[in-house]
GROMACS .gro file of C-alpha atoms in nm:
model
   64
    1UNK     CA    1   0.000   0.000   0.000
    2UNK     CA    2   0.286   0.237   0.078
    3UNK     CA    3   0.444   0.177  -0.262
    4UNK     CA    4   0.113   0.246  -0.432
    5UNK     CA    5   0.084   0.582  -0.257
    6UNK     CA    6   0.445   0.669  -0.337
    7UNK     CA    7   0.391   0.588  -0.705
    8UNK     CA    8   0.082   0.809  -0.718
    9UNK     CA    9   0.282   1.092  -0.561
   10UNK     CA   10   0.558   1.047  -0.821
   11UNK     CA   11   0.302   1.060  -1.102
   12UNK     CA   12   0.133   1.373  -0.965
   13UNK     CA   13   0.469   1.543  -0.908
   14UNK     CA   14   0.577   1.461  -1.263
   15UNK     CA   15   0.252   1.591  -1.409
   16UNK     CA   16   0.281   1.915  -1.213
   17UNK     CA   17   0.637   1.960  -1.335
   18UNK     CA   18   0.531   1.896  -1.693
   19UNK     CA   19   0.220   2.114  -1.688
   20UNK     CA   20   0.321   2.404  -1.462
   21UNK     CA   21   0.700   2.453  -1.471
   22UNK     CA   22   0.660   2.824  -1.394
   23UNK     CA   23   0.498   2.730  -1.061
   24UNK     CA   24   0.816   2.546  -0.957
   25UNK     CA   25   1.019   2.852  -1.060
   26UNK     CA   26   0.813   3.066  -0.821
   27UNK     CA   27   0.851   2.813  -0.539
   28UNK     CA   28   1.225   2.749  -0.571
   29UNK     CA   29   1.364   3.080  -0.697
   30UNK     CA   30   1.484   3.340  -0.447
   31UNK     CA   31   1.333   3.620  -0.657
   32UNK     CA   32   1.001   3.478  -0.784
   33UNK     CA   33   0.920   3.798  -0.973
   34UNK     CA   34   1.182   3.713  -1.234
   35UNK     CA   35   1.066   3.532  -1.543
   36UNK     CA   36   1.213   3.185  -1.589
   37UNK     CA   37   1.443   3.128  -1.886
   38UNK     CA   38   1.316   2.918  -2.172
   39UNK     CA   39   1.574   2.646  -2.105
   40UNK     CA   40   1.450   2.611  -1.745
   41UNK     CA   41   1.092   2.566  -1.860
   42UNK     CA   42   1.193   2.312  -2.126
   43UNK     CA   43   1.413   2.110  -1.889
   44UNK     CA   44   1.148   2.114  -1.616
   45UNK     CA   45   0.886   1.985  -1.859
   46UNK     CA   46   1.120   1.707  -1.973
   47UNK     CA   47   1.189   1.605  -1.612
   48UNK     CA   48   0.816   1.610  -1.542
   49UNK     CA   49   0.748   1.372  -1.828
   50UNK     CA   50   1.029   1.143  -1.708
   51UNK     CA   51   0.893   1.143  -1.352
   52UNK     CA   52   0.539   1.072  -1.469
   53UNK     CA   53   0.656   0.789  -1.696
   54UNK     CA   54   0.866   0.641  -1.416
   55UNK     CA   55   0.569   0.656  -1.182
   56UNK     CA   56   0.347   0.480  -1.436
   57UNK     CA   57   0.606   0.209  -1.495
   58UNK     CA   58   0.648   0.151  -1.122
   59UNK     CA   59   0.271   0.141  -1.079
   60UNK     CA   60   0.235  -0.117  -1.353
   61UNK     CA   61   0.512  -0.328  -1.202
   62UNK     CA   62   0.339  -0.315  -0.864
   63UNK     CA   63   0.006  -0.423  -1.011
   64UNK     CA   64   0.157  -0.718  -1.200
   0.00000   0.00000   0.00000
């Protein structure tokens, strides 16, 4: 049950990274009023997709 919850958290985290990378910029940047560079947004989206895919793979392995 704990693994299932952890996998759901990984999927949600990945989806948030992929969909709202500017939100993570505001949370983690010391000066949130700055606009994030294009490379940051692109890399954050890529990491979000990787996290979501990893979460789905782990979820499928748990259900098998």
